[in-house]
mmCIF file of C-alpha atoms and ligand atoms in Angstrom:
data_model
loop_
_atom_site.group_PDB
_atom_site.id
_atom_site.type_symbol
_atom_site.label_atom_id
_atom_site.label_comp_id
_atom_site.label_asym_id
_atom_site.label_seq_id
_atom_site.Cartn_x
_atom_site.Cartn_y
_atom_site.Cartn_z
ATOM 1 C CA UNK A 1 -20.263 -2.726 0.605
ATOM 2 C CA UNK A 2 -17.077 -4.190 -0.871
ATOM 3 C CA UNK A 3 -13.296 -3.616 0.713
ATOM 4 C CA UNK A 4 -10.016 -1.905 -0.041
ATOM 5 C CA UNK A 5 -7.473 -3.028 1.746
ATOM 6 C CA UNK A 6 -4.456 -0.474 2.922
ATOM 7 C CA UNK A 7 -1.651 -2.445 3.463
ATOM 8 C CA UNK A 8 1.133 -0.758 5.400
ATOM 9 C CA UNK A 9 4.680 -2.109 5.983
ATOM 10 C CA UNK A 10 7.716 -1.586 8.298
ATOM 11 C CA UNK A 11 8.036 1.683 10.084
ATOM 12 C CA UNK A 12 4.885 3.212 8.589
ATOM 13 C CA UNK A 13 3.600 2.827 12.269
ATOM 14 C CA UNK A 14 5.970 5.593 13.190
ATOM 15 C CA UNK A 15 4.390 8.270 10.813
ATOM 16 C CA UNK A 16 4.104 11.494 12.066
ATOM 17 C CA UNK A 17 7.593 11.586 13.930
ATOM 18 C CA UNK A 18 9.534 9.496 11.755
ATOM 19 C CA UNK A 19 11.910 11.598 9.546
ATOM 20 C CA UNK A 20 9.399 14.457 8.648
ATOM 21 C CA UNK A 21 11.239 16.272 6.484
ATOM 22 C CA UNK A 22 11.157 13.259 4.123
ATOM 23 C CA UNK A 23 7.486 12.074 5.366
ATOM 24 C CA UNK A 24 5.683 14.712 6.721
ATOM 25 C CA UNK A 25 4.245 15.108 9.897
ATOM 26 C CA UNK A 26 0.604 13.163 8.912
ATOM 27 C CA UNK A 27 0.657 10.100 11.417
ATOM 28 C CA UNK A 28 -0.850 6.935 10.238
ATOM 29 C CA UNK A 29 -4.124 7.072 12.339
ATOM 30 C CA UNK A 30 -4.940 10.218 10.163
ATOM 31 C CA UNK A 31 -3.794 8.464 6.965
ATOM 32 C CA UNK A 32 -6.369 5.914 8.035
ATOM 33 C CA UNK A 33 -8.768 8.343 8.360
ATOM 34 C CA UNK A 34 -8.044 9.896 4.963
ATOM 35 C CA UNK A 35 -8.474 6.707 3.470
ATOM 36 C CA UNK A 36 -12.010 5.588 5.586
ATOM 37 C CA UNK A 37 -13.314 8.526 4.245
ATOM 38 C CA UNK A 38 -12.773 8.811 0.995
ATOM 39 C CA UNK A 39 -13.671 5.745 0.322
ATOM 40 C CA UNK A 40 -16.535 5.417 2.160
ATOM 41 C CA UNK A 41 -17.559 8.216 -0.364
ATOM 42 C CA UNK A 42 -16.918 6.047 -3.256
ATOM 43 C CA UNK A 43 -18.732 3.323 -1.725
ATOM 44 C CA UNK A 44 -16.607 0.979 -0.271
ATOM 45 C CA UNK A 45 -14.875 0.276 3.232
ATOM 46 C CA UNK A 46 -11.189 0.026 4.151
ATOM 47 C CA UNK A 47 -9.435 -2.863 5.730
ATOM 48 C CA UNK A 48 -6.571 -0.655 7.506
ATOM 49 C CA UNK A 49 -3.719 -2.641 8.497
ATOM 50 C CA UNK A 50 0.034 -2.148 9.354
ATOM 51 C CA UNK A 51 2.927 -4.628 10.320
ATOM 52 C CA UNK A 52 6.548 -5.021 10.795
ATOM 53 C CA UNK A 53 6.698 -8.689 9.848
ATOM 54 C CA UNK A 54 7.058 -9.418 6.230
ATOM 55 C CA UNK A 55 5.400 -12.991 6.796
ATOM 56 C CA UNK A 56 2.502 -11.097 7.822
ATOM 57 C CA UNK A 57 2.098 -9.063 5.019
ATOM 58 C CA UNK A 58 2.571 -11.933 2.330
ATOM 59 C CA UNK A 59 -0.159 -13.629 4.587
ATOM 60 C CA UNK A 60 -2.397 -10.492 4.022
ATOM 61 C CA UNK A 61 -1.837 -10.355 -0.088
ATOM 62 C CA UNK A 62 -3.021 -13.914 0.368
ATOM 63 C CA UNK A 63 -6.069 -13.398 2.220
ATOM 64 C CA UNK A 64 -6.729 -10.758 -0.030
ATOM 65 C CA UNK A 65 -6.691 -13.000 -3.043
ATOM 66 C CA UNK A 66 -9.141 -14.897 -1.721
ATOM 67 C CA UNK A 67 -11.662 -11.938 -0.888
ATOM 68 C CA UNK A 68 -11.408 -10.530 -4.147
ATOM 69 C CA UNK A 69 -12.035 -14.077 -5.647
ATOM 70 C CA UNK A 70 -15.257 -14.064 -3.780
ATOM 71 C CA UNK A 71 -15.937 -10.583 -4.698
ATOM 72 C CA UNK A 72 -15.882 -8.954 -1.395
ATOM 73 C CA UNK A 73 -12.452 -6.734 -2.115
ATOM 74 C CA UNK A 74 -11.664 -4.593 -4.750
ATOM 75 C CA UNK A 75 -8.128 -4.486 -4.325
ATOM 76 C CA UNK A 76 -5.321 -3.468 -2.273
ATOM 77 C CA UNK A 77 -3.056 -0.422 -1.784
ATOM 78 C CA UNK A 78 0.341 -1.164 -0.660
ATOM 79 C CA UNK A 79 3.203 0.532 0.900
ATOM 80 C CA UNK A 80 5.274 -1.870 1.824
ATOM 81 C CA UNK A 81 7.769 0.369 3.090
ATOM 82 C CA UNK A 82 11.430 -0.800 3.026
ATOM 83 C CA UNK A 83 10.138 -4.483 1.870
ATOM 84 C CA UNK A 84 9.496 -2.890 -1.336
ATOM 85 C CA UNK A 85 13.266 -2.786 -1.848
ATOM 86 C CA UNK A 86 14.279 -6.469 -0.677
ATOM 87 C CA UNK A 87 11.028 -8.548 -1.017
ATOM 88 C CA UNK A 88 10.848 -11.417 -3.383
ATOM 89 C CA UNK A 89 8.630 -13.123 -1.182
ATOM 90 C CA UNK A 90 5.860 -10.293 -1.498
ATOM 91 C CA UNK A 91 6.319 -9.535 -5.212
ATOM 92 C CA UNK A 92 6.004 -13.809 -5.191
ATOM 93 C CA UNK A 93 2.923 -13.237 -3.294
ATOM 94 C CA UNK A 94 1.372 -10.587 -5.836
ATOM 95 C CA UNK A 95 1.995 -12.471 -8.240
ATOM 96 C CA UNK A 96 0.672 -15.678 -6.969
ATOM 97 C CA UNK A 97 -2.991 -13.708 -6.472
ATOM 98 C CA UNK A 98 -4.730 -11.746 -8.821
ATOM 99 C CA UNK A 99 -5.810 -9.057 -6.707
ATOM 100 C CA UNK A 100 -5.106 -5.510 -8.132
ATOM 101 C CA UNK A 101 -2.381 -4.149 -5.872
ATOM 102 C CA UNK A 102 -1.478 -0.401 -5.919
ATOM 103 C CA UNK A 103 1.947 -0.016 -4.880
ATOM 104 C CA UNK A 104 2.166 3.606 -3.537
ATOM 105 C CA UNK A 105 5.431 5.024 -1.274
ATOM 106 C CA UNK A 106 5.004 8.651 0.155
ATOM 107 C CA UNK A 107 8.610 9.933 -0.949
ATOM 108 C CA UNK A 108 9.790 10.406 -4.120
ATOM 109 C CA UNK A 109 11.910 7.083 -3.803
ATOM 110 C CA UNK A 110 13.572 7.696 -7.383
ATOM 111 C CA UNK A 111 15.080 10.933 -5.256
ATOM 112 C CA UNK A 112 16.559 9.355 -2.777
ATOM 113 C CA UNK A 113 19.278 6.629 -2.515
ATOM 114 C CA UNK A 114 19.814 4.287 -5.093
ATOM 115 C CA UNK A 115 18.764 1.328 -3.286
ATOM 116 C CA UNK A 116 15.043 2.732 -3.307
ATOM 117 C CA UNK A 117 15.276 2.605 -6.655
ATOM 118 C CA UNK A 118 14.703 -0.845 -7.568
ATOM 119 C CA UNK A 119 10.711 -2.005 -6.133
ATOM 120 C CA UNK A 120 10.622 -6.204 -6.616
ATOM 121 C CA UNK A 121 6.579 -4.683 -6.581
ATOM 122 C CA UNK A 122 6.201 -2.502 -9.260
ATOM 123 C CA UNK A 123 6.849 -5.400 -11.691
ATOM 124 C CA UNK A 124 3.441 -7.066 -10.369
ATOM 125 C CA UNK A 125 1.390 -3.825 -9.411
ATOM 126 C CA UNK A 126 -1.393 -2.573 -10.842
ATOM 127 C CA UNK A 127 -0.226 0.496 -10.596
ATOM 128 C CA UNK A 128 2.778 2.568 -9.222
ATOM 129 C CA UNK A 129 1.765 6.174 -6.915
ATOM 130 C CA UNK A 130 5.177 7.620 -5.922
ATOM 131 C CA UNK A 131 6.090 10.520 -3.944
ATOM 132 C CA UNK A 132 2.841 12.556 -3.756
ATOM 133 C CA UNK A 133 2.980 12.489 0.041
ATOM 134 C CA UNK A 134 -0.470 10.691 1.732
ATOM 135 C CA UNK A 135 -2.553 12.285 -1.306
ATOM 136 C CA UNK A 136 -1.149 8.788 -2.734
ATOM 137 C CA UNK A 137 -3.377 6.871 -0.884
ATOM 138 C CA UNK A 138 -6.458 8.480 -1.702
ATOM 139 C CA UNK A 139 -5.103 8.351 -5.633
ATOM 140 C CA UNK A 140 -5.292 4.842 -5.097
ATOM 141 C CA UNK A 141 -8.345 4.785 -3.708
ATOM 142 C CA UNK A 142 -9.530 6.088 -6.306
ATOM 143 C CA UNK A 143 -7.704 4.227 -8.859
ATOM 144 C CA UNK A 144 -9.061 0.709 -7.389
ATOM 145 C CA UNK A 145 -12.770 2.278 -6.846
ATOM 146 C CA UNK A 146 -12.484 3.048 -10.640
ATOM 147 C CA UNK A 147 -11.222 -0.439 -11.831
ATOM 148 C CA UNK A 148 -13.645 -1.824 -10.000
ATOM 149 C CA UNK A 149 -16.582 -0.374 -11.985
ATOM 150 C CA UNK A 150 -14.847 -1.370 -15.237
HETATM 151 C C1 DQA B 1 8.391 4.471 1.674
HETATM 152 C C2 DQA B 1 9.734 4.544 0.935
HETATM 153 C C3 DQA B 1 10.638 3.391 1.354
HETATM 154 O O1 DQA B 1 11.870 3.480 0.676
HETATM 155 C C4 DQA B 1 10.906 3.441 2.833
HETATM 156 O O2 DQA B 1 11.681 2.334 3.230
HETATM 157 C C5 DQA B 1 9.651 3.526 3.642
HETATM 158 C C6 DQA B 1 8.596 4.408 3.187
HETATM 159 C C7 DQA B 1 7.504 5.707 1.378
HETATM 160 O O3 DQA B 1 6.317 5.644 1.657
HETATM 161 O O4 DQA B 1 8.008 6.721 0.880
HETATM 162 O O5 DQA B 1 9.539 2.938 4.702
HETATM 163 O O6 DQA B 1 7.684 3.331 1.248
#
């Protein structure tokens, strides 16, 4: 069965009590979940990961270039969080693979202060899901799954 990978950045670990009025009260173990399932429906698995370190993100875009060369990934959903905002060295990293990435934030950034407003990903995403809460990770599930068939 091939892999999606859910790639979650800075303070996504803190779901669930972090600012709900703006994120909602969904942790990240149940946005895991979400995601498992669904696409387990459409077939495929889900590589669920989440990290502080920016290094270790641009080392996961990497590694995911390489699976999808081989054929074992079908792409990767990304919230990168606050990296989004400041990144060149992930939107470098995006670029440098050609792994479909779904850039996806849970807030309406475009809302919210101005310095949301500029993503260094959207530029090199497949696609852009924005402030549709966690239903933006099973959009992108979806979106990837049905890329992947052609
Ligand atoms: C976010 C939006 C970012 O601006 C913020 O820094 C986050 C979460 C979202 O999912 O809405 O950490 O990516």
């Amino acid at each position: 069965m091939p892999a999606i990978l859910v790639l979650n950045g800075p303070n996504l670990n803190l779901l669930g009590t972090r600012e709900p009025a703006t994120y909602g009260s969904t942790t990240l173990a149940d946005v895991e979940r979400l995601c498992v399932e669904h696409a387990r429906a459409l077939g495929y698995t889900v590589d669920f990961r989440q990290s502080n370190h920016e290094g270790v993100l641009v080392d996961a875009i990497h590694e995911a270039g390489r699976a999808f060369k081989e054929g074992t990934l079908a792409g990767v959903v990304f919230n990168a969080g606050a990296y989004t905002h400041t990144s060149i060295a992930l939107h470098d990293a995006v670029r440098a693979v050609e792994v479909p990435v779904i850039e996806v934030h849970i807030s309406n950034v475009h809302a919210r202060e101005s310095f949301r407003h500029h993503s260094w990903l959207s530029p090199v995403a497949a696609g852009i899901i924005v402030g549709l809460g966690v239903e933006g990770y099973r959009l992108a599930i979806d979106a990837l799954a049905r890329r992947a068939k052609g």
